[in-house]
Short mmCIF file of C-alpha atoms in Angstrom, two decimals:
data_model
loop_
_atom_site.label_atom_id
_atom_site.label_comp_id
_atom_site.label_asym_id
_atom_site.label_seq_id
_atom_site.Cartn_x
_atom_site.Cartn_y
_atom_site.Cartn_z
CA UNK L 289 -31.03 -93.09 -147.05
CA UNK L 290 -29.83 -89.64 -146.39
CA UNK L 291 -28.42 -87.70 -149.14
CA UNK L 292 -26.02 -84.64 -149.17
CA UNK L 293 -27.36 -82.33 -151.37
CA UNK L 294 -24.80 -79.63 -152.83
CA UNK L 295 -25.12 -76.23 -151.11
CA UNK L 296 -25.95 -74.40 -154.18
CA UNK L 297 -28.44 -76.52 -155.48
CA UNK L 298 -30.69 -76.26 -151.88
CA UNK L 299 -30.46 -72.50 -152.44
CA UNK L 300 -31.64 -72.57 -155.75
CA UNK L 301 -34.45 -74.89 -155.05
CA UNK L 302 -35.28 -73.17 -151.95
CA UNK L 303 -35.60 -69.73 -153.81
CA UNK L 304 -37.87 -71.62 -156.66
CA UNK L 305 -40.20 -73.30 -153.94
CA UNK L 306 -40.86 -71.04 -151.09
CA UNK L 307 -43.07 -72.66 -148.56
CA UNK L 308 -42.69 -75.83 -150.34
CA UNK L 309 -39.18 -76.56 -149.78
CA UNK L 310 -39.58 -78.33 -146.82
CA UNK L 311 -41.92 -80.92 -148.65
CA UNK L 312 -39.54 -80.80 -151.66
CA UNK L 313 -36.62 -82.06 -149.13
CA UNK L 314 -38.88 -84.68 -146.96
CA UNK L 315 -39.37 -86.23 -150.41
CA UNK L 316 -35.78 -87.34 -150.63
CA UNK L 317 -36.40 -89.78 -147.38
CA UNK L 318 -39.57 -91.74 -149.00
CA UNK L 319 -39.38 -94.60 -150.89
CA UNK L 320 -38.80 -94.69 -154.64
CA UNK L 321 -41.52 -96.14 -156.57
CA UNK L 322 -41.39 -98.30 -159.53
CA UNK L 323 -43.38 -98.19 -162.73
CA UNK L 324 -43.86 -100.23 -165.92
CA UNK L 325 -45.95 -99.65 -169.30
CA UNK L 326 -47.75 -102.94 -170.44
CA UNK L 327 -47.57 -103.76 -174.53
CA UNK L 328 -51.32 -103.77 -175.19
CA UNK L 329 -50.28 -104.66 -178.61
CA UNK L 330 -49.09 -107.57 -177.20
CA UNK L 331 -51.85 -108.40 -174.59
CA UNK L 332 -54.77 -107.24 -176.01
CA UNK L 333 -56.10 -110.31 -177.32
CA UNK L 334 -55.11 -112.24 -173.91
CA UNK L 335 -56.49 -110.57 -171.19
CA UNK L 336 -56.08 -114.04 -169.01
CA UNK L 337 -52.44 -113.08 -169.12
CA UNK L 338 -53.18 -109.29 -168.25
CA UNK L 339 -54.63 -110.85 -165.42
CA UNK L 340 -51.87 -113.03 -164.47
CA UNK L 341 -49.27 -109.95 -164.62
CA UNK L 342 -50.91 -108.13 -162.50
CA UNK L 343 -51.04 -110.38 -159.47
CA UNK L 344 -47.53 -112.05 -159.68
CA UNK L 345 -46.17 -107.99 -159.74
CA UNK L 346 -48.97 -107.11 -157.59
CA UNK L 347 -49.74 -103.91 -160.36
CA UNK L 348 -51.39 -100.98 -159.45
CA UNK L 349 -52.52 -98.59 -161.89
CA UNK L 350 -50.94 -94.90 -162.93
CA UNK L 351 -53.44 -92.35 -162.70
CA UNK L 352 -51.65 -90.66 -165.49
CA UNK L 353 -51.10 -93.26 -167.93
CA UNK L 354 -54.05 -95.88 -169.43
CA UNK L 355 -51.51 -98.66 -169.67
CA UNK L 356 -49.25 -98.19 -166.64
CA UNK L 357 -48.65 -99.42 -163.21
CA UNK L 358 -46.40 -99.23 -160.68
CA UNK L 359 -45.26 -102.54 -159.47
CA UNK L 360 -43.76 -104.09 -156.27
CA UNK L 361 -39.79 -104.00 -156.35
CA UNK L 362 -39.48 -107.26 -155.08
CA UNK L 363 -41.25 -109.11 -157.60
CA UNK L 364 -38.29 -108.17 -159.90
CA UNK L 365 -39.79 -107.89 -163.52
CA UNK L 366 -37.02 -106.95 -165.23
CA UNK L 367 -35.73 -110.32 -164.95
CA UNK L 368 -39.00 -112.05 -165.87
CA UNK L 369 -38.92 -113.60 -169.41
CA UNK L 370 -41.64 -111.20 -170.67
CA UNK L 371 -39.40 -107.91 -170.51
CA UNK L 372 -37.47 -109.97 -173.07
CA UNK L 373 -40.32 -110.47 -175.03
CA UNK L 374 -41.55 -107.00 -174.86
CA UNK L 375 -44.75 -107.19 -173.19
CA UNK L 376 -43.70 -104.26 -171.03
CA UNK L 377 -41.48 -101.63 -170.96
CA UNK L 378 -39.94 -100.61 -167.33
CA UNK L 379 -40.44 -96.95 -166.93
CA UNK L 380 -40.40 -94.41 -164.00
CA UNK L 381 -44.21 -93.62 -163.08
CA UNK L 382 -43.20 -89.66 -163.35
CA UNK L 383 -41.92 -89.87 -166.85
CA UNK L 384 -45.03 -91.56 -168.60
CA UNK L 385 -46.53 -87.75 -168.19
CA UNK L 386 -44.70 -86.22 -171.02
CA UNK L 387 -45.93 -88.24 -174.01
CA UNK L 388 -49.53 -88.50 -172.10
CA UNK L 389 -49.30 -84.19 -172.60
CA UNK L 390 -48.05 -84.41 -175.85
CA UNK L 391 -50.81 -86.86 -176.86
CA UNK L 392 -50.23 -88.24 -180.53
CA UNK L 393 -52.18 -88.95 -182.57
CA UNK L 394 -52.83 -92.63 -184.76
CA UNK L 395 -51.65 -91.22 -188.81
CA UNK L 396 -49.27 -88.66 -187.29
CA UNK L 397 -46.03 -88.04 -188.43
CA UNK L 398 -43.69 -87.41 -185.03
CA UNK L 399 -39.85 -87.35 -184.06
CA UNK L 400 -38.82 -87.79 -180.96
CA UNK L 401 -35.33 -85.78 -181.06
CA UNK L 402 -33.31 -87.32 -177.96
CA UNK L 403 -35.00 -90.58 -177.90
CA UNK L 404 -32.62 -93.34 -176.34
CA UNK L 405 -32.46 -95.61 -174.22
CA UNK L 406 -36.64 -95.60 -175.24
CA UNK L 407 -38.85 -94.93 -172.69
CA UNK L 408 -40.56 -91.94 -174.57
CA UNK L 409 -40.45 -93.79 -178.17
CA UNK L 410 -42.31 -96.75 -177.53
CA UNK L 411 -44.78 -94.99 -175.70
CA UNK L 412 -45.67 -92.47 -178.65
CA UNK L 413 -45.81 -95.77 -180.44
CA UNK L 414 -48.37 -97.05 -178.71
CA UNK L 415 -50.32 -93.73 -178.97
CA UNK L 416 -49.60 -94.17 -183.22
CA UNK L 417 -51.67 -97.86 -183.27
CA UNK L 418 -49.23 -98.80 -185.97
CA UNK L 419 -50.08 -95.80 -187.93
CA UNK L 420 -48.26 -92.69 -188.89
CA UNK L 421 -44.40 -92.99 -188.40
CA UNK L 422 -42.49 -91.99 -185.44
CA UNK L 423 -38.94 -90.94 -186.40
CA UNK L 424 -36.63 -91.82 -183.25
CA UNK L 425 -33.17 -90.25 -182.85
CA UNK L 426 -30.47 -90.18 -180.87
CA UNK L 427 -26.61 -88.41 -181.46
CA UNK L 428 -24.85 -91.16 -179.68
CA UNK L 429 -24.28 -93.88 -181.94
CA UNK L 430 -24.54 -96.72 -178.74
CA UNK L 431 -27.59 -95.41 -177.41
CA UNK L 432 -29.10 -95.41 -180.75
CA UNK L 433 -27.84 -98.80 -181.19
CA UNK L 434 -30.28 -99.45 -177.31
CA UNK L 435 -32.71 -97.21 -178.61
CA UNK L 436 -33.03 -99.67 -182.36
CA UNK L 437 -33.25 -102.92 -179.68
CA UNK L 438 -36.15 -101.75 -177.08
CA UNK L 439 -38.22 -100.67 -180.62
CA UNK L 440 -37.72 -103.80 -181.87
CA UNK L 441 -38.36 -105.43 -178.39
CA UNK L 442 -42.03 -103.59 -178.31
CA UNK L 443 -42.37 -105.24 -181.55
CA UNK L 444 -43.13 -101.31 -183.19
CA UNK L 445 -43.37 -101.83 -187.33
CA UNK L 446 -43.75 -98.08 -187.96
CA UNK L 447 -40.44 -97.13 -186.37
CA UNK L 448 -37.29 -95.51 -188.08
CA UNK L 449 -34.20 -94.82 -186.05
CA UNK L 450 -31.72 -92.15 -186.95
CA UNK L 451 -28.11 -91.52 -185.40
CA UNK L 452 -28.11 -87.82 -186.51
CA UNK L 453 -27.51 -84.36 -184.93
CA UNK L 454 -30.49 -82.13 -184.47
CA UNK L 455 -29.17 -79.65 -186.95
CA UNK L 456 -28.76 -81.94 -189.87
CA UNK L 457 -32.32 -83.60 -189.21
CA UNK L 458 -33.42 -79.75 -189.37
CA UNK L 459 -32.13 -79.42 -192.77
CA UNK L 460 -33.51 -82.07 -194.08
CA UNK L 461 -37.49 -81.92 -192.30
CA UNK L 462 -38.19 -78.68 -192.66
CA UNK L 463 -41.98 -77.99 -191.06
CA UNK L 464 -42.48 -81.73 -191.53
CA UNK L 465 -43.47 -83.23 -188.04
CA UNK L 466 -46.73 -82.92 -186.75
CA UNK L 467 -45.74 -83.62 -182.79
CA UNK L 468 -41.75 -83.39 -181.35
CA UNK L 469 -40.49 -84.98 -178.27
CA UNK L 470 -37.92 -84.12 -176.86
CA UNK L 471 -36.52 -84.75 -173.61
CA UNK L 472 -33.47 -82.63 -173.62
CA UNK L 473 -29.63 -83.68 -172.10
CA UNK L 474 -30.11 -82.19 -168.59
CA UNK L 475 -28.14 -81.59 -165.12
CA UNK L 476 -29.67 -84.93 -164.14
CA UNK L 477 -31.24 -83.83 -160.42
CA UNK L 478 -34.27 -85.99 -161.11
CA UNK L 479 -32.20 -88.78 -160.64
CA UNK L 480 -30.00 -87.51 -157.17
CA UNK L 481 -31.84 -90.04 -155.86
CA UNK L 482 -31.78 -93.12 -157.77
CA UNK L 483 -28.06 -92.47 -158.73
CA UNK L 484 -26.28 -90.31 -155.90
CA UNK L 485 -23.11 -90.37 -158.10
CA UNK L 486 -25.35 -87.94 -160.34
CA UNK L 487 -24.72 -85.54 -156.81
CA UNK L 488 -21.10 -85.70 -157.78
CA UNK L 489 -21.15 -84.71 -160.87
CA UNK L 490 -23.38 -81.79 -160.60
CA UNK L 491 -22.28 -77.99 -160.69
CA UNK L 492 -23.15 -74.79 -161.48
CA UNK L 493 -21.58 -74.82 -164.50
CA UNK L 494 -22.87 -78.01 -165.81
CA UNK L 495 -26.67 -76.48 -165.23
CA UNK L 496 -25.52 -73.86 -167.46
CA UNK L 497 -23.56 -75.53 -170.11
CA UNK L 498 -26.35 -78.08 -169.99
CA UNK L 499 -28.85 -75.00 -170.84
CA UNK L 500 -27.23 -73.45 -173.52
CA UNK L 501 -27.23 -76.94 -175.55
CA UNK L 502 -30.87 -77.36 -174.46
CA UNK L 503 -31.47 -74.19 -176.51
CA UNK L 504 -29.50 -74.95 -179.69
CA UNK L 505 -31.54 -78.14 -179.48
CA UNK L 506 -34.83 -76.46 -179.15
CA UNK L 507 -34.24 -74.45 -181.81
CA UNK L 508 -33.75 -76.67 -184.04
CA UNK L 509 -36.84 -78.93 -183.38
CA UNK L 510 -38.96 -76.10 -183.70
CA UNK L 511 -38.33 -75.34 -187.01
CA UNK L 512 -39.36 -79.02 -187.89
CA UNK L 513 -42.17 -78.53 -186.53
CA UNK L 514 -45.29 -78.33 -188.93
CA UNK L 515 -47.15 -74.52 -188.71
CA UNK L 516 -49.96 -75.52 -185.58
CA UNK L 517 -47.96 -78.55 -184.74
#
């Protein structure tokens, strides 16, 4: 598939990469891969079925992340029974790095600020081991709504969901969380690829309003954020 790319966009990117631009641009004309983050909590006392997952979506691990794989697109497991049930959670291979940085801890106290549709949440979940509490929020009251349903999917007990802006959580956590998420609203260019409508809809402008309310946001997570947190 060959892609237009807006003009401005390729000069910015070219500036940023030097030398590595022309990698940055083959990489539009490979393959996509797929990923997906088993549900220990839900395996770990079958390992017969671990077994059996892996060969019908012929799995392969992510270096990255203990628990997930990328899997063959034609084996379709988002249609399979067991994303129902929970027993894993389909996830792009690049974006299991940010909780694996952030690294909770079991007995910690965290929020992830822009949590919906999930992705992020259930993974610091599975980092908690059913201790602490993870505090997932998201402004939009339908993506919460999404956000509620893939918790409760994962089968996560120590869970709360808020539908709040980041300034009134701020007033009311104060220094209180001990590890934030968040995964800001962006200019969506990670995702020119999988959705070229996201090409359409990109500008200048957007980048920039888009930064501005990444700011606001990231001031107001940091001062929930416990002193050393």
């Amino acid at each position: 598939m060959t892609l237009t790319l807006p003009e401005p966009y390729l000069r910015q990117m070219k500036q940023q990469l030097g030398s590595d631009f022309a990698s940055f641009l083959e990489s539009y004309c490979q393959p996509r891969t797929y990923g997906l983050r088993l549900n220990l909590s839900k395996l770990r006392h079958d390992p017969e079925r671990l077994k059996v997952l892996q060969e019908q979506f012929r799995l392969t691990r992510v270096p990255w992340c203990d628990n997930g794989y990328y899997y063959d697109e034609e084996t379709r497991p988002g249609l399979h029974p067991y994303h129902a049930a929970g027993v894993y959670y389909i996830q792009e291979p690049s974006a299991m790095t940010a909780v694996e940085l952030l690294a909770p801890q079991p007995g910690e106290i965290v929020l992830d600020l822009a949590a919906a549709p999930g992705g992020k949440s259930t993974q610091i979940a599975e980092h908690l081991q059913g201790e602490g509490c993870l505090i997932a929020n998201d402004i939009h009251p339908a993506r919460a709504q999404v956000l509620s349903e893939n918790n409760e999917r994962m089968g996560i007990a120590n869970a709360i969901v808020t539908n709040e802006t980041p300034h009134r959580l701020a007033t009311r956590f104060p220094e209180f969380f001990d590890r934030i998420m968040l995964d800001a609203p962006c200019s969506g260019e990670g995702m020119f690829r999988k959705e070229p409508e996201a090409i359409k809809q990109w500008s200048e402008q957007q980048v920039t309003i888009c930064a501005t309310r990444q700011q606001e946001i990231l001031r107001e997570a940091v001062n929930m954020l416990k002193p050393g947190g």
